[in-house]
Coordinates of C-alpha atoms in Angstrom, one line a residue:
M1 CA 70.7 2.0 -2.5
T2 CA 69.4 2.7 -6.0
S3 CA 68.9 6.3 -7.2
Q4 CA 65.6 7.6 -8.4
V5 CA 64.8 10.2 -11.1
S6 CA 61.6 12.2 -10.4
R7 CA 59.6 14.5 -12.6
T8 CA 56.2 16.3 -12.1
T9 CA 53.8 17.3 -14.9
E10 CA 50.4 19.0 -15.0
Q11 CA 47.8 17.1 -17.0
A12 CA 45.2 19.0 -19.1
D13 CA 42.5 18.2 -16.5
G14 CA 44.6 19.8 -13.7
T15 CA 45.7 16.5 -12.2
V16 CA 49.1 16.7 -10.8
V17 CA 51.3 13.8 -11.7
G18 CA 54.6 12.9 -10.3
E19 CA 56.8 10.0 -11.6
Q20 CA 59.6 8.0 -10.1
R21 CA 61.6 5.9 -12.5
K22 CA 63.8 3.2 -10.9
P23 CA 66.8 1.7 -12.8
G24 CA 67.3 -1.9 -13.2
G25 CA 63.9 -2.8 -14.8
V26 CA 61.8 -1.9 -11.7
K27 CA 58.5 -0.5 -12.8
A28 CA 57.9 3.3 -12.5
V29 CA 55.5 4.7 -9.9
R30 CA 53.4 7.7 -11.0
R31 CA 51.8 10.0 -8.3
L32 CA 48.3 11.3 -9.0
D33 CA 46.1 13.5 -7.0
R34 CA 42.9 11.7 -8.0
V35 CA 41.6 9.1 -10.5
I36 CA 38.2 7.9 -11.7
I37 CA 37.7 4.2 -12.4
R38 CA 34.8 2.5 -13.9
F39 CA 34.3 -1.3 -13.8
A40 CA 31.7 -2.6 -16.4
G41 CA 30.4 -6.0 -17.4
D42 CA 27.4 -8.2 -17.5
S43 CA 25.1 -8.1 -14.5
G44 CA 26.4 -11.4 -13.6
D45 CA 30.1 -10.4 -13.7
G46 CA 30.2 -9.3 -10.2
M47 CA 31.1 -5.5 -11.1
Q48 CA 29.2 -4.2 -8.1
L49 CA 31.1 -6.5 -5.7
T50 CA 34.3 -5.6 -7.4
G51 CA 33.7 -1.9 -7.2
D52 CA 32.5 -2.2 -3.5
R53 CA 35.7 -4.0 -2.5
F54 CA 37.9 -1.6 -4.3
T55 CA 36.0 1.2 -2.6
S56 CA 36.3 -0.4 0.8
E57 CA 40.1 -0.7 0.5
T58 CA 40.4 2.9 -0.8
A59 CA 38.3 4.1 2.2
S60 CA 40.6 2.2 4.6
F61 CA 43.7 3.8 2.9
G62 CA 42.3 7.2 3.7
N63 CA 41.3 8.7 0.3
D64 CA 38.3 10.8 -0.1
L65 CA 35.9 9.1 -2.5
S66 CA 32.6 9.2 -4.2
T67 CA 30.9 6.2 -6.0
L68 CA 28.2 5.7 -8.6
P69 CA 26.9 2.2 -9.0
N70 CA 24.7 1.8 -12.2
F71 CA 22.5 -1.2 -12.3
P72 CA 20.5 -2.6 -15.2
A73 CA 16.7 -2.5 -14.6
E74 CA 16.3 -6.1 -15.6
I75 CA 16.9 -8.7 -13.0
R76 CA 18.9 -10.8 -15.5
A77 CA 19.0 -9.2 -19.0
P78 CA 20.3 -11.4 -21.8
A79 CA 24.0 -12.0 -21.4
G80 CA 26.3 -9.8 -23.6
T81 CA 23.6 -7.2 -24.4
L82 CA 23.7 -3.5 -23.9
P83 CA 20.7 -3.5 -21.5
G84 CA 22.4 -6.0 -19.3
V85 CA 25.6 -3.9 -18.6
S86 CA 26.2 -3.2 -15.0
S87 CA 28.9 -0.7 -14.0
F88 CA 30.5 0.8 -10.8
Q89 CA 32.4 4.1 -10.9
L90 CA 34.7 5.3 -8.2
H91 CA 36.3 8.7 -7.9
F92 CA 39.1 8.8 -5.2
A93 CA 41.7 11.5 -4.3
D94 CA 44.1 12.9 -1.9
H95 CA 41.8 15.9 -1.4
D96 CA 38.2 16.8 -0.8
I97 CA 36.0 15.6 -3.7
L98 CA 32.2 15.9 -4.2
T99 CA 31.2 13.7 -7.2
P100 CA 31.9 10.4 -8.7
G101 CA 33.5 12.2 -11.5
D102 CA 32.5 13.3 -15.0
A103 CA 34.6 11.0 -17.2
P104 CA 36.5 7.8 -16.1
N105 CA 40.3 7.9 -16.4
V106 CA 40.2 4.0 -16.5
L107 CA 37.6 1.6 -17.8
V108 CA 37.6 -2.0 -17.0
A109 CA 35.4 -3.7 -19.8
M110 CA 34.6 -7.3 -19.3
N111 CA 33.0 -7.8 -22.6
P112 CA 32.1 -5.9 -25.9
A113 CA 28.7 -4.7 -24.5
A114 CA 30.5 -3.1 -21.6
L115 CA 33.0 -1.4 -23.9
K116 CA 30.3 -0.1 -26.3
A117 CA 28.0 1.1 -23.5
N118 CA 30.8 3.2 -21.8
I119 CA 33.3 4.2 -24.4
G120 CA 31.4 7.4 -25.1
D121 CA 32.1 8.7 -21.5
L122 CA 35.9 8.3 -21.8
P123 CA 38.1 11.2 -22.6
R124 CA 41.0 10.7 -25.2
G125 CA 44.0 9.2 -23.5
A126 CA 42.0 7.3 -21.0
E127 CA 43.2 3.7 -20.1
I128 CA 41.0 0.8 -21.3
I129 CA 41.5 -2.7 -19.8
V130 CA 39.4 -5.2 -21.9
N131 CA 38.9 -8.9 -21.4
T132 CA 39.9 -10.1 -24.8
D133 CA 38.4 -13.6 -24.2
E134 CA 34.9 -12.2 -24.5
F135 CA 35.5 -10.4 -27.9
T136 CA 34.3 -13.3 -30.0
K137 CA 32.6 -12.7 -33.3
R138 CA 29.2 -13.5 -32.0
A139 CA 29.6 -11.4 -28.9
M140 CA 30.6 -8.4 -31.0
Q141 CA 27.8 -8.8 -33.5
K142 CA 25.3 -8.9 -30.6
V143 CA 26.1 -5.3 -29.8
G144 CA 26.6 -4.0 -33.4
Y145 CA 30.4 -4.3 -33.8
G146 CA 31.0 -5.3 -37.4
T147 CA 34.8 -5.6 -36.8
S148 CA 36.7 -5.9 -33.7
P149 CA 37.3 -2.5 -32.0
L150 CA 40.5 -4.0 -30.5
E151 CA 41.9 -4.2 -34.0
D152 CA 40.2 -1.7 -36.4
G153 CA 41.9 1.4 -35.1
S154 CA 38.9 2.9 -33.3
L155 CA 40.6 2.8 -30.0
D156 CA 43.8 4.4 -31.2
G157 CA 43.2 7.5 -29.1
Y158 CA 43.1 5.5 -25.8
S159 CA 45.7 3.5 -23.9
L160 CA 44.5 0.0 -24.5
H161 CA 45.4 -2.9 -22.4
P162 CA 44.2 -6.2 -23.9
V163 CA 44.1 -8.8 -21.1
P164 CA 42.7 -12.4 -21.6
L165 CA 41.1 -12.2 -18.0
T166 CA 39.0 -15.4 -18.4
T167 CA 41.9 -17.5 -19.7
L168 CA 44.3 -16.1 -16.9
T169 CA 41.8 -16.8 -14.2
V170 CA 41.1 -20.3 -15.4
E171 CA 44.8 -21.1 -15.6
A172 CA 45.4 -19.7 -12.1
L173 CA 42.6 -21.9 -10.7
K174 CA 43.8 -25.2 -12.3
Q175 CA 44.8 -26.6 -8.9
F176 CA 41.2 -26.4 -7.7
D177 CA 38.4 -28.9 -8.4
L178 CA 36.3 -26.5 -10.4
S179 CA 34.7 -26.7 -13.7
R180 CA 35.7 -24.1 -16.3
K181 CA 32.4 -22.3 -15.8
E182 CA 32.9 -22.2 -12.1
A183 CA 36.5 -20.9 -12.4
E184 CA 35.4 -18.2 -14.8
R185 CA 33.2 -16.7 -12.2
S186 CA 36.4 -15.5 -10.4
K187 CA 37.6 -13.3 -13.2
N188 CA 36.2 -10.3 -11.4
M189 CA 38.5 -11.1 -8.5
F190 CA 41.4 -11.3 -11.0
A191 CA 40.5 -7.9 -12.3
L192 CA 40.3 -6.5 -8.8
G193 CA 43.7 -7.9 -7.9
L194 CA 45.1 -6.2 -11.1
L195 CA 43.6 -2.8 -10.3
S196 CA 44.7 -3.1 -6.7
W197 CA 48.2 -3.5 -7.9
M198 CA 47.9 -0.6 -10.3
Y199 CA 46.7 1.8 -7.6
H200 CA 48.6 0.4 -4.6
R201 CA 45.4 -0.5 -2.7
P202 CA 45.6 -2.5 0.5
T203 CA 44.6 -6.1 0.0
E204 CA 44.2 -7.5 3.6
G205 CA 40.6 -6.3 3.8
T206 CA 39.6 -8.0 0.6
E207 CA 41.1 -11.3 1.7
R208 CA 39.4 -11.0 5.0
F209 CA 36.1 -10.4 3.3
L210 CA 36.5 -13.4 1.0
K211 CA 37.4 -15.7 3.9
Q212 CA 34.3 -14.5 5.7
K213 CA 31.9 -14.6 2.8
F214 CA 32.9 -18.1 1.6
A215 CA 33.8 -19.5 5.0
R216 CA 31.3 -22.4 4.4
K217 CA 32.6 -23.0 0.9
P218 CA 36.4 -23.4 1.3
E219 CA 36.9 -24.4 -2.3
V220 CA 35.1 -21.2 -3.6
M221 CA 37.0 -19.1 -1.0
N222 CA 40.4 -20.5 -2.0
A223 CA 39.6 -20.0 -5.7
N224 CA 38.7 -16.4 -5.2
L225 CA 41.7 -15.7 -3.1
A226 CA 43.9 -17.4 -5.7
A227 CA 42.3 -15.3 -8.5
F228 CA 42.7 -12.1 -6.6
R229 CA 46.4 -12.8 -5.8
A230 CA 47.0 -13.9 -9.4
G231 CA 45.6 -10.6 -10.7
W232 CA 48.1 -8.7 -8.4
N233 CA 51.0 -10.7 -9.5
F234 CA 50.0 -10.4 -13.2
G235 CA 50.3 -6.6 -12.8
E236 CA 53.6 -6.9 -11.0
T237 CA 55.2 -9.1 -13.8
T238 CA 53.5 -8.3 -17.1
E239 CA 55.3 -5.8 -19.4
D240 CA 52.0 -4.3 -20.6
F241 CA 51.6 -2.4 -17.3
A242 CA 54.9 -0.5 -17.1
V243 CA 53.6 2.0 -14.6
S244 CA 51.6 1.7 -11.3
Y245 CA 50.0 4.7 -9.5
E246 CA 49.9 6.2 -6.1
I247 CA 47.1 8.5 -4.7
A248 CA 48.1 9.7 -1.2
P249 CA 45.6 9.7 1.6
A250 CA 43.4 12.8 1.9
T251 CA 45.0 13.8 5.2
T252 CA 43.8 17.4 5.1
A253 CA 40.3 16.7 3.7
F254 CA 38.7 15.4 7.0
P255 CA 38.3 16.7 10.5
V256 CA 39.8 14.5 13.1
G257 CA 37.7 11.4 13.9
T258 CA 36.9 7.8 13.2
Y259 CA 35.7 7.3 9.6
R260 CA 34.0 4.5 7.6
N261 CA 32.7 4.2 4.1
I262 CA 28.9 4.4 4.0
S263 CA 26.1 4.5 1.4
G264 CA 23.0 6.7 1.7
N265 CA 20.7 3.8 2.5
L266 CA 23.0 2.5 5.2
A267 CA 23.4 6.0 6.6
L268 CA 19.5 6.3 6.8
A269 CA 19.3 2.9 8.6
Y270 CA 21.9 4.0 11.1
G271 CA 20.3 7.4 11.5
L272 CA 16.9 5.8 12.3
V273 CA 18.5 3.5 15.0
A274 CA 20.2 6.5 16.5
A275 CA 17.1 8.5 16.5
S276 CA 15.1 5.7 18.3
R277 CA 17.8 5.4 20.9
Q278 CA 18.0 9.2 21.4
A279 CA 14.2 9.3 21.8
D280 CA 14.1 6.2 24.0
L281 CA 11.5 4.8 21.7
P282 CA 11.2 1.3 20.0
L283 CA 11.8 1.6 16.2
F284 CA 9.2 0.1 13.9
L285 CA 9.6 -0.2 10.3
G286 CA 6.6 -1.2 8.2
S287 CA 7.7 -1.5 4.6
Y288 CA 7.2 -3.3 1.2
P289 CA 10.3 -4.0 -0.8
I290 CA 10.9 -1.6 -3.7
T291 CA 14.0 -0.4 -5.6
P292 CA 16.0 1.6 -4.5
A293 CA 14.6 1.7 -0.9
S294 CA 14.9 -2.1 -0.1
D295 CA 18.3 -1.9 1.5
I296 CA 16.9 0.1 4.4
L297 CA 14.6 -2.8 5.4
H298 CA 17.4 -5.3 4.9
E299 CA 19.7 -3.4 7.2
L300 CA 17.2 -2.6 9.9
S301 CA 16.2 -6.2 10.0
K302 CA 19.7 -7.0 11.5
H303 CA 19.3 -4.7 14.4
K304 CA 16.8 -6.3 16.7
N305 CA 19.2 -5.9 19.6
F306 CA 18.5 -2.2 19.5
G307 CA 14.8 -2.7 19.8
V308 CA 14.1 -2.5 16.0
R309 CA 11.1 -4.2 14.7
T310 CA 10.8 -4.7 10.9
F311 CA 7.6 -5.8 9.2
Q312 CA 7.6 -6.7 5.5
A313 CA 4.0 -6.1 4.5
E314 CA 2.0 -7.6 1.6
D315 CA 1.8 -4.3 -0.2
E316 CA 2.7 -0.5 0.2
I317 CA -0.6 0.3 1.9
A318 CA -0.3 -2.4 4.5
G319 CA 3.2 -1.2 5.2
I320 CA 2.3 2.3 6.0
G321 CA -0.9 1.2 7.8
A322 CA 1.1 -0.9 10.2
A323 CA 3.7 2.0 10.7
L324 CA 0.9 4.4 11.6
G325 CA -0.6 1.9 14.0
A326 CA 2.9 1.6 15.7
A327 CA 3.0 5.4 15.9
F328 CA -0.3 5.3 17.7
G329 CA 1.1 2.8 20.0
G330 CA 4.1 5.0 21.0
S331 CA 7.0 3.8 18.6
L332 CA 9.1 5.8 16.4
A333 CA 7.4 4.7 13.2
V334 CA 8.9 4.6 9.7
T335 CA 7.9 3.5 6.3
T336 CA 10.2 3.3 3.3
T337 CA 9.4 3.3 -0.3
S338 CA 10.0 5.0 -3.7
G339 CA 7.8 7.2 -5.8
P340 CA 5.1 4.6 -6.9
G341 CA 4.9 3.6 -3.2
V342 CA 4.3 7.1 -2.1
A343 CA 1.3 7.3 -4.5
L344 CA -0.2 4.2 -2.9
K345 CA 0.5 5.5 0.7
S346 CA -1.0 8.9 0.2
E347 CA -4.3 8.3 1.9
T348 CA -2.7 6.9 5.0
V349 CA -0.3 9.9 5.1
G350 CA -3.4 12.1 5.1
L351 CA -4.8 10.0 7.9
A352 CA -1.5 10.6 9.8
V353 CA -1.9 14.3 9.2
S354 CA -5.5 14.2 10.6
L355 CA -4.5 12.0 13.6
E356 CA -1.4 14.2 14.2
L357 CA 1.0 11.4 14.9
P358 CA 4.7 11.2 14.3
L359 CA 5.6 9.2 11.2
L360 CA 8.6 9.1 8.9
V361 CA 8.0 8.4 5.3
L362 CA 11.2 7.8 3.5
D363 CA 10.9 8.2 -0.3
I364 CA 14.1 7.0 -2.1
Q365 CA 13.2 8.6 -5.4
R366 CA 13.8 7.0 -8.9
G367 CA 12.9 7.7 -12.4
G368 CA 9.2 7.8 -13.3
P369 CA 6.3 7.9 -14.1
S370 CA 4.8 4.6 -13.1
T371 CA 7.4 1.9 -12.9
G372 CA 9.7 4.2 -14.9
L373 CA 13.5 3.7 -14.4
P374 CA 13.7 1.6 -11.2
T375 CA 17.5 1.6 -11.0
K376 CA 18.1 5.2 -12.1
T377 CA 17.9 8.4 -10.2
E378 CA 15.6 11.4 -10.3
Q379 CA 14.3 14.2 -8.1
A380 CA 10.7 14.3 -9.4
D381 CA 8.7 13.5 -6.3
L382 CA 9.0 17.0 -4.8
L383 CA 5.5 18.1 -5.7
Q384 CA 4.1 14.7 -4.8
A385 CA 5.5 15.0 -1.3
M386 CA 4.2 18.6 -1.0
Y387 CA 0.7 18.2 -2.4
G388 CA 0.1 14.5 -3.2
R389 CA -2.8 14.0 -0.8
N390 CA -6.5 14.9 -0.9
G391 CA -7.7 18.0 1.0
E392 CA -5.4 20.4 2.8
A393 CA -2.9 18.0 4.3
P394 CA 0.5 19.8 4.9
V395 CA 3.5 17.7 5.5
P396 CA 7.1 18.7 6.3
V397 CA 9.6 17.8 3.6
I398 CA 13.4 17.5 4.0
A399 CA 16.2 16.2 1.8
P400 CA 19.7 15.1 2.4
R401 CA 22.5 16.3 0.2
T402 CA 25.2 13.5 0.3
P403 CA 25.2 9.8 1.3
A404 CA 26.8 10.6 4.7
D405 CA 24.3 13.4 5.2
C406 CA 21.5 10.9 5.2
F407 CA 22.3 10.0 8.7
D408 CA 21.9 13.6 10.0
A409 CA 18.7 14.0 7.8
A410 CA 17.2 10.9 9.5
L411 CA 17.8 12.4 12.8
E412 CA 16.3 15.8 11.7
A413 CA 13.2 14.1 10.3
A414 CA 12.7 12.3 13.6
R415 CA 13.1 15.6 15.5
I416 CA 10.4 17.3 13.5
A417 CA 8.0 14.3 13.6
L418 CA 8.4 13.8 17.4
T419 CA 8.4 17.5 18.3
Y420 CA 5.4 18.6 16.1
R421 CA 3.4 15.3 16.0
T422 CA 3.3 15.2 12.2
P423 CA 4.2 12.8 9.4
V424 CA 7.5 13.9 7.7
M425 CA 8.6 13.2 4.2
L426 CA 12.3 12.6 3.6
L427 CA 13.4 12.7 -0.1
S428 CA 16.6 10.8 -0.8
D429 CA 17.2 9.3 -4.3
G430 CA 18.9 6.4 -6.1
Y431 CA 22.1 8.3 -6.5
L432 CA 22.5 9.0 -2.7
A433 CA 21.0 5.6 -1.8
N434 CA 23.6 3.4 -3.7
G435 CA 26.5 6.0 -3.7
S436 CA 29.0 6.1 -1.0
E437 CA 31.6 8.3 0.6
P438 CA 33.6 8.6 3.9
W439 CA 31.5 9.3 7.0
R440 CA 32.8 10.5 10.3
I441 CA 31.2 8.4 13.1
P442 CA 29.7 11.0 15.5
E443 CA 30.3 11.0 19.2
L444 CA 27.3 10.2 21.4
E445 CA 27.2 13.7 22.8
E446 CA 26.9 15.1 19.3
L447 CA 23.6 13.5 18.7
P448 CA 20.4 15.6 19.4
E449 CA 18.1 15.0 22.4
L450 CA 14.9 13.5 21.1
R451 CA 13.1 12.3 24.2
V452 CA 9.3 12.9 24.3
R453 CA 6.7 13.1 27.0
F454 CA 3.7 10.9 26.6
A455 CA 0.4 12.3 28.1
S456 CA -0.1 10.8 31.5
G457 CA -3.2 12.3 32.9
P458 CA -6.0 14.9 32.4
N459 CA -5.0 18.2 30.7
H460 CA -8.2 20.2 30.7
T461 CA -10.7 21.3 33.4
L462 CA -14.4 21.6 32.4
E463 CA -16.6 24.5 33.7
D464 CA -17.9 22.4 36.4
G465 CA -14.4 21.5 37.6
T466 CA -14.2 18.1 36.2
E467 CA -10.7 17.1 34.9
V468 CA -10.6 15.5 31.5
F469 CA -8.3 14.6 28.8
W470 CA -8.6 16.5 25.6
P471 CA -6.5 14.7 22.8
Y472 CA -6.4 17.9 20.6
K473 CA -5.4 20.4 23.2
R474 CA -2.2 21.8 21.8
D475 CA 1.1 23.0 23.1
P476 CA 1.0 26.8 22.7
Q477 CA 4.5 26.9 21.1
S478 CA 4.6 24.0 18.8
L479 CA 0.9 23.5 18.3
A480 CA 1.5 19.7 18.8
R481 CA -1.3 17.7 20.3
P482 CA -0.5 15.4 23.3
W483 CA 0.6 11.8 22.4
A484 CA -1.4 9.4 24.5
V485 CA -0.4 5.8 24.4
P486 CA -3.4 3.5 24.2
G487 CA -4.1 1.6 27.4
T488 CA -3.1 4.6 29.6
P489 CA -6.1 4.8 32.2
G490 CA -8.2 7.9 31.8
L491 CA -6.8 8.9 28.3
E492 CA -9.2 7.0 26.1
H493 CA -10.1 9.0 23.0
R494 CA -11.6 8.6 19.6
I495 CA -9.4 7.8 16.6
G496 CA -10.1 8.0 12.8
G497 CA -10.0 10.1 9.7
I498 CA -13.2 12.1 10.2
E499 CA -12.6 15.7 11.1
K500 CA -12.1 16.3 14.8
Q501 CA -13.5 19.0 17.1
D502 CA -10.9 21.3 18.3
G503 CA -9.7 20.2 21.8
T504 CA -12.1 17.4 22.5
G505 CA -11.3 15.3 19.4
N506 CA -14.9 14.4 19.0
I507 CA -16.3 14.0 15.4
S508 CA -17.3 17.4 14.0
Y509 CA -19.0 18.5 10.8
D510 CA -19.2 22.1 11.8
P511 CA -17.8 24.4 9.0
A512 CA -16.2 26.9 11.3
N513 CA -14.4 24.1 13.2
H514 CA -13.2 22.5 10.0
D515 CA -11.8 25.9 8.8
F516 CA -10.1 26.4 12.1
M517 CA -8.5 22.8 12.2
V518 CA -7.3 23.1 8.6
R519 CA -5.6 26.5 9.3
T520 CA -4.2 25.2 12.6
R521 CA -2.6 22.2 11.0
Q522 CA -1.1 24.4 8.4
A523 CA 0.2 26.9 11.1
K524 CA 1.8 24.1 12.9
I525 CA 3.8 23.1 9.8
D526 CA 4.6 26.8 8.9
G527 CA 5.9 27.3 12.5
I528 CA 8.4 24.4 12.5
D529 CA 11.7 25.7 13.6
V530 CA 14.3 25.2 10.8
P531 CA 17.7 26.8 10.5
D532 CA 18.3 29.8 8.1
I533 CA 19.8 28.9 4.8
E534 CA 23.5 29.7 4.5
V535 CA 24.9 31.4 1.5
D536 CA 28.4 30.7 0.1
D537 CA 29.3 33.9 -1.6
P538 CA 33.0 35.1 -1.0
D539 CA 33.1 37.4 -4.0
G540 CA 29.8 39.5 -3.9
A541 CA 28.3 37.7 -6.9
R542 CA 25.2 38.7 -8.6
T543 CA 24.1 35.2 -9.7
L544 CA 23.0 32.6 -7.1
V545 CA 22.8 28.8 -7.8
L546 CA 20.1 27.2 -5.4
G547 CA 19.9 23.5 -5.1
W548 CA 18.3 20.8 -3.0
G549 CA 19.0 17.1 -2.3
S550 CA 21.6 15.1 -4.2
T551 CA 22.5 18.0 -6.7
Y552 CA 24.7 19.3 -3.9
G553 CA 27.9 17.5 -5.1
P554 CA 27.7 18.4 -8.8
I555 CA 26.7 22.0 -8.0
T556 CA 29.5 22.6 -5.5
A557 CA 32.1 21.0 -7.9
A558 CA 30.8 23.3 -10.7
V559 CA 31.0 26.4 -8.4
R560 CA 34.5 25.5 -7.5
R561 CA 35.5 25.3 -11.2
L562 CA 34.0 28.7 -11.9
R563 CA 35.5 30.4 -9.1
A564 CA 38.9 28.9 -10.0
A565 CA 38.4 30.5 -13.4
G566 CA 37.6 33.9 -11.8
E567 CA 33.8 33.8 -12.2
P568 CA 31.9 35.1 -9.2
I569 CA 28.9 32.9 -8.3
A570 CA 27.1 32.4 -5.0
Q571 CA 25.7 29.0 -3.8
A572 CA 22.9 27.9 -1.4
H573 CA 21.5 24.5 -0.7
L574 CA 18.1 23.6 0.8
R575 CA 17.5 20.8 3.3
H576 CA 14.2 22.0 4.4
L577 CA 11.7 22.2 1.6
N578 CA 8.6 22.6 3.7
P579 CA 8.6 24.9 5.5
F580 CA 11.3 26.8 3.6
P581 CA 14.0 28.6 5.8
R582 CA 12.5 31.9 7.0
N583 CA 15.4 34.0 5.4
L584 CA 15.0 32.3 2.0
G585 CA 13.0 35.1 0.4
A586 CA 15.3 37.8 1.6
V587 CA 18.3 35.8 0.1
L588 CA 16.7 35.2 -3.2
K589 CA 15.9 38.9 -3.6
G590 CA 19.5 39.8 -2.9
Y591 CA 20.6 38.5 -6.3
D592 CA 20.0 39.6 -9.9
K593 CA 19.7 36.0 -11.1
V594 CA 18.8 32.7 -9.4
V595 CA 19.5 29.4 -11.3
I596 CA 18.0 26.1 -9.9
P597 CA 19.5 22.9 -11.3
E598 CA 17.1 19.9 -10.7
M599 CA 16.8 16.3 -11.9
N600 CA 13.2 17.1 -12.9
L601 CA 11.5 19.6 -15.0
G602 CA 11.5 22.4 -12.5
Q603 CA 9.6 21.5 -9.4
L604 CA 11.5 23.5 -6.8
A605 CA 11.7 26.5 -9.3
T606 CA 7.9 26.3 -9.5
L607 CA 7.6 26.5 -5.7
V608 CA 10.1 29.3 -5.5
R609 CA 8.6 31.4 -8.2
A610 CA 5.1 30.9 -6.7
K611 CA 6.0 31.8 -3.1
Y612 CA 8.6 34.5 -3.6
L613 CA 7.7 35.9 -6.9
V614 CA 11.3 35.6 -8.0
D615 CA 12.2 34.9 -11.6
A616 CA 14.1 31.7 -10.9
H617 CA 15.7 30.0 -13.9
S618 CA 15.5 26.3 -14.2
Y619 CA 18.3 24.1 -15.4
N620 CA 16.9 20.6 -15.7
Q621 CA 17.9 16.9 -16.5
V622 CA 15.8 13.7 -16.4
N623 CA 18.1 11.1 -18.0
G624 CA 18.3 8.9 -14.9
M625 CA 21.9 10.0 -14.1
P626 CA 23.3 12.7 -11.8
F627 CA 24.6 16.0 -13.2
K628 CA 28.1 16.2 -14.3
A629 CA 30.2 19.1 -12.9
E630 CA 31.4 20.4 -16.2
Q631 CA 28.0 20.3 -17.7
L632 CA 26.7 22.5 -14.8
A633 CA 29.8 24.8 -14.9
T634 CA 29.1 25.5 -18.5
A635 CA 25.4 26.2 -17.9
L636 CA 26.1 28.5 -14.9
K637 CA 28.8 30.4 -16.7
E638 CA 26.2 31.1 -19.5
A639 CA 23.8 32.3 -16.9
I640 CA 26.3 34.7 -15.3
H641 CA 27.0 36.3 -18.7
D642 CA 23.5 36.2 -20.1

């Protein structure tokens, strides 16, 4: 048995590193507690697939993880240009983590554009793996490199690994009947094999995936498998990579259970299916494709066996119109969209408010206004969700905090819609939609009971003793009106957007009745039962950071850093934005200072200041990317000591 020499050091960023050096030329294995990797290349280089496969293997290995896919807005930007760069960042660790990471430890750059677009995010000492075959004079000039960054000393502060990925891939695939262009397409699999070797990732899942994906194209399947294995073998044999890395499974980070990797959009789709089964209602999705919400439509279309019906409409208005019709017919009705689509759907949302029918409106927010930044994230639709309709048309608003939390948020949105007979706005965003993390698959008994009772007969007796059905006679607790499925004998009633008479549902222009109905609809929303907000404050802090939606991860990571440095700070995070939790006002007034970070120009802060007369301080960012933990930690520390 050979002996081993071990040592452990503490990096500047706090990452614990252990190294085992083996005699006899065997490569060293270095133990890390976490690492951040970014794959970057042209939008046609398969970076999203590469990152997704690396993520899947990392999840199966048992690490905690968080991802940040970053797509170009153009369907196919000119090859080799900065607007065409696509990247995928993965942060994985042997402990609980909350964000995709602030700065990559490793960058895989498939061309000069990928290097130039991402080099500014790398800390000194980071590893850079570059595909040297793409660093031609023309390719470098296209992105403004006058000289080669691989040779001019500009990368001296990094650990540079020049690898001719294209040449090595083509050489590995000589045995296959492929053109050079066809062989080059597998260079992302070569890179994936190399990184899988570097970080001791399992390979069985990727090989199984390739065999299934290209089962009908055996030549392509075999070529990709060969490229993947060649990348692994290259790492094992080349002298340029003298060290590989181990990140142990996060055995203490998760409660006991069965886990899978899940994105926010996939979690929403699964949550909707679960809600329909718990409610014993068919699920209907009326939708029009729009980035970044389209994946929900794609996923739900696969689940007809669960009674799911999907309808791809000709436009946003038709999508929500069909969904509202399905709600009238007794389905759990959903429409999915992003900010521009919410604007188009607003009149029908108002109709749903007037009809008092359950309808889920899922807004996967993106950068705006107008078309804005279709593939970037933002939180700027909150005020639109709250007030973006004519007249007094109150709607409950909720927001998930992480990709996995989207599952629970979908169930909660369904609970509110079905219980209170109201449309509900759910605000996710592009960061949650495309990002992923481990998700514990819940047991069936953990899911909420959502069954509803449809109206089945008369519910009111007239003065002459006649029994009739009043469609707007309300439950005294929830103020919800009865849900009468069309076609039920004796329950015929008028439907439409003109104001209804209280109780009877007849058309009414009476001023006093309109005032009463407006106030009643508002009282119904105000009376929705939502949990109190929980405050994390172990040190009796005087400053509270309040967040909502996808800012949860960066805020929590920043709070951890501050507390580790001895700074007292309290944290609270909102899921329910309308109505607010009943204890929110008291919580806010218990602190000297309230800071609200948002990826907008202060929309929640505006609502909080108006409702509670609290001098909430905004910290805002609208650059299309999520907050970085270090950035927030610096801002919050300044707020504590201001």
